[in-house]
Amino acid sequence: MLPGTATPVPLSQGVLLSLLQQLACDIHADTPRKLTWMTDVAVAIVPTDPMIAMHVRPILEQVYQILSHHRTLPTVSAAEVTSIRLVMHVINSILTTCK
């Protein structure tokens, strides 16, 4: 489900995983909105889906590293740091389930 919608958006797991990666790669622009989207996308990812299973770990680790670096930047607000931590927590949770 994307922000402001009441029904799930019919996106495949591959599209969701790719979207999460693309949002992370361009996190510097419109950060608060992208963090909201990243949270929504991350919770919708099913790491055991056969279409994405082999790609989940490397992509989520990449996104996690990008967020980890971004939250240390001096231009990031306290609210953004909180949102980044939330996304990182969701990613970490997914990573622990797909060992």
PDB file of C-alpha atoms in Angstrom:
ATOM      1  CA  MET A   1       0.000   0.000   0.000  1.00  0.00           C
ATOM      2  CA  LEU A   2       1.386   3.394  -0.901  1.00  0.00           C
ATOM      3  CA  PRO A   3       0.836   6.465   1.271  1.00  0.00           C
ATOM      4  CA  GLY A   4      -2.676   7.840   1.144  1.00  0.00           C
ATOM      5  CA  THR A   5      -4.182   4.750  -0.461  1.00  0.00           C
ATOM      6  CA  ALA A   6      -6.710   2.431   1.107  1.00  0.00           C
ATOM      7  CA  THR A   7      -6.078  -0.547  -1.142  1.00  0.00           C
ATOM      8  CA  PRO A   8      -2.829  -2.321  -1.952  1.00  0.00           C
ATOM      9  CA  VAL A   9      -1.119  -1.352  -5.164  1.00  0.00           C
ATOM     10  CA  PRO A  10      -0.849  -4.403  -7.429  1.00  0.00           C
ATOM     11  CA  LEU A  11       2.928  -4.408  -7.860  1.00  0.00           C
ATOM     12  CA  SER A  12       4.974  -7.566  -8.194  1.00  0.00           C
ATOM     13  CA  GLN A  13       7.599  -8.461  -5.608  1.00  0.00           C
ATOM     14  CA  GLY A  14      10.296  -7.761  -8.197  1.00  0.00           C
ATOM     15  CA  VAL A  15       8.949  -4.272  -8.804  1.00  0.00           C
ATOM     16  CA  LEU A  16       8.741  -3.607  -5.066  1.00  0.00           C
ATOM     17  CA  LEU A  17      12.329  -4.724  -4.498  1.00  0.00           C
ATOM     18  CA  SER A  18      13.538  -2.625  -7.427  1.00  0.00           C
ATOM     19  CA  LEU A  19      11.540   0.373  -6.217  1.00  0.00           C
ATOM     20  CA  LEU A  20      13.102   0.110  -2.754  1.00  0.00           C
ATOM     21  CA  GLN A  21      16.563   0.048  -4.299  1.00  0.00           C
ATOM     22  CA  GLN A  22      15.853   3.022  -6.578  1.00  0.00           C
ATOM     23  CA  LEU A  23      14.395   5.095  -3.761  1.00  0.00           C
ATOM     24  CA  ALA A  24      17.511   4.439  -1.679  1.00  0.00           C
ATOM     25  CA  CYS A  25      19.858   5.351  -4.517  1.00  0.00           C
ATOM     26  CA  ASP A  26      18.170   8.766  -4.834  1.00  0.00           C
ATOM     27  CA  ILE A  27      17.476   9.340  -1.130  1.00  0.00           C
ATOM     28  CA  HIS A  28      19.049  12.817  -1.183  1.00  0.00           C
ATOM     29  CA  ALA A  29      16.091  14.364  -3.020  1.00  0.00           C
ATOM     30  CA  ASP A  30      12.678  14.608  -1.327  1.00  0.00           C
ATOM     31  CA  THR A  31      13.951  12.470   1.555  1.00  0.00           C
ATOM     32  CA  PRO A  32      10.888  12.520   3.867  1.00  0.00           C
ATOM     33  CA  ARG A  33       8.528  11.340   1.115  1.00  0.00           C
ATOM     34  CA  LYS A  34      10.936   8.654  -0.064  1.00  0.00           C
ATOM     35  CA  LEU A  35      11.411   7.364   3.477  1.00  0.00           C
ATOM     36  CA  THR A  36       7.636   7.006   3.849  1.00  0.00           C
ATOM     37  CA  TRP A  37       7.473   5.109   0.572  1.00  0.00           C
ATOM     38  CA  MET A  38      10.475   2.975   1.523  1.00  0.00           C
ATOM     39  CA  THR A  39       8.785   1.960   4.769  1.00  0.00           C
ATOM     40  CA  ASP A  40       5.588   0.996   2.946  1.00  0.00           C
ATOM     41  CA  VAL A  41       7.493  -0.915   0.270  1.00  0.00           C
ATOM     42  CA  ALA A  42       9.800  -2.689   2.727  1.00  0.00           C
ATOM     43  CA  VAL A  43       6.925  -4.073   4.786  1.00  0.00           C
ATOM     44  CA  ALA A  44       5.262  -5.359   1.594  1.00  0.00           C
ATOM     45  CA  ILE A  45       8.299  -7.363   0.482  1.00  0.00           C
ATOM     46  CA  VAL A  46       7.982 -11.125   0.828  1.00  0.00           C
ATOM     47  CA  PRO A  47      11.595 -12.370   0.932  1.00  0.00           C
ATOM     48  CA  THR A  48      10.584 -15.981   0.266  1.00  0.00           C
ATOM     49  CA  ASP A  49       8.880 -15.142  -3.035  1.00  0.00           C
ATOM     50  CA  PRO A  50      10.684 -17.348  -5.585  1.00  0.00           C
ATOM     51  CA  MET A  51      10.864 -14.483  -8.093  1.00  0.00           C
ATOM     52  CA  ILE A  52      13.050 -12.355  -5.783  1.00  0.00           C
ATOM     53  CA  ALA A  53      14.488 -14.755  -3.197  1.00  0.00           C
ATOM     54  CA  MET A  54      17.998 -14.782  -4.632  1.00  0.00           C
ATOM     55  CA  HIS A  55      18.077 -10.966  -4.943  1.00  0.00           C
ATOM     56  CA  VAL A  56      16.611  -9.970  -1.587  1.00  0.00           C
ATOM     57  CA  ARG A  57      19.728 -10.191   0.579  1.00  0.00           C
ATOM     58  CA  PRO A  58      22.171  -8.276  -1.670  1.00  0.00           C
ATOM     59  CA  ILE A  59      19.675  -5.524  -2.459  1.00  0.00           C
ATOM     60  CA  LEU A  60      18.500  -5.091   1.126  1.00  0.00           C
ATOM     61  CA  GLU A  61      22.104  -5.020   2.335  1.00  0.00           C
ATOM     62  CA  GLN A  62      22.858  -2.316  -0.232  1.00  0.00           C
ATOM     63  CA  VAL A  63      19.819  -0.264   0.828  1.00  0.00           C
ATOM     64  CA  TYR A  64      20.756  -0.717   4.491  1.00  0.00           C
ATOM     65  CA  GLN A  65      24.288   0.593   3.826  1.00  0.00           C
ATOM     66  CA  ILE A  66      22.974   3.608   1.909  1.00  0.00           C
ATOM     67  CA  LEU A  67      20.596   4.473   4.744  1.00  0.00           C
ATOM     68  CA  SER A  68      23.280   3.898   7.359  1.00  0.00           C
ATOM     69  CA  HIS A  69      25.537   6.387   5.596  1.00  0.00           C
ATOM     70  CA  HIS A  70      22.762   8.898   4.903  1.00  0.00           C
ATOM     71  CA  ARG A  71      21.665   9.119   8.525  1.00  0.00           C
ATOM     72  CA  THR A  72      25.154  10.309   9.531  1.00  0.00           C
ATOM     73  CA  LEU A  73      25.095  13.317   7.216  1.00  0.00           C
ATOM     74  CA  PRO A  74      24.895  16.703   8.970  1.00  0.00           C
ATOM     75  CA  THR A  75      22.044  17.856   6.713  1.00  0.00           C
ATOM     76  CA  VAL A  76      19.677  15.092   7.858  1.00  0.00           C
ATOM     77  CA  SER A  77      16.976  16.221  10.295  1.00  0.00           C
ATOM     78  CA  ALA A  78      16.087  14.417  13.512  1.00  0.00           C
ATOM     79  CA  ALA A  79      12.735  13.376  11.997  1.00  0.00           C
ATOM     80  CA  GLU A  80      14.523  11.906   8.986  1.00  0.00           C
ATOM     81  CA  VAL A  81      16.925  10.002  11.246  1.00  0.00           C
ATOM     82  CA  THR A  82      13.919   8.502  13.035  1.00  0.00           C
ATOM     83  CA  SER A  83      12.358   7.469   9.710  1.00  0.00           C
ATOM     84  CA  ILE A  84      15.671   6.050   8.499  1.00  0.00           C
ATOM     85  CA  ARG A  85      15.975   3.978  11.665  1.00  0.00           C
ATOM     86  CA  LEU A  86      12.472   2.609  11.100  1.00  0.00           C
ATOM     87  CA  VAL A  87      13.272   1.537   7.521  1.00  0.00           C
ATOM     88  CA  MET A  88      16.574   0.037   8.697  1.00  0.00           C
ATOM     89  CA  HIS A  89      14.726  -1.898  11.397  1.00  0.00           C
ATOM     90  CA  VAL A  90      12.279  -3.325   8.853  1.00  0.00           C
ATOM     91  CA  ILE A  91      15.158  -4.272   6.532  1.00  0.00           C
ATOM     92  CA  ASN A  92      17.068  -5.897   9.383  1.00  0.00           C
ATOM     93  CA  SER A  93      13.961  -7.852  10.323  1.00  0.00           C
ATOM     94  CA  ILE A  94      13.580  -9.124   6.762  1.00  0.00           C
ATOM     95  CA  LEU A  95      17.259 -10.052   6.592  1.00  0.00           C
ATOM     96  CA  THR A  96      17.032 -12.110   9.772  1.00  0.00           C
ATOM     97  CA  THR A  97      14.093 -14.080   8.355  1.00  0.00           C
ATOM     98  CA  CYS A  98      15.850 -14.954   5.097  1.00  0.00           C
ATOM     99  CA  LYS A  99      19.123 -16.390   6.401  1.00  0.00           C
TER     100      LYS A  99
END
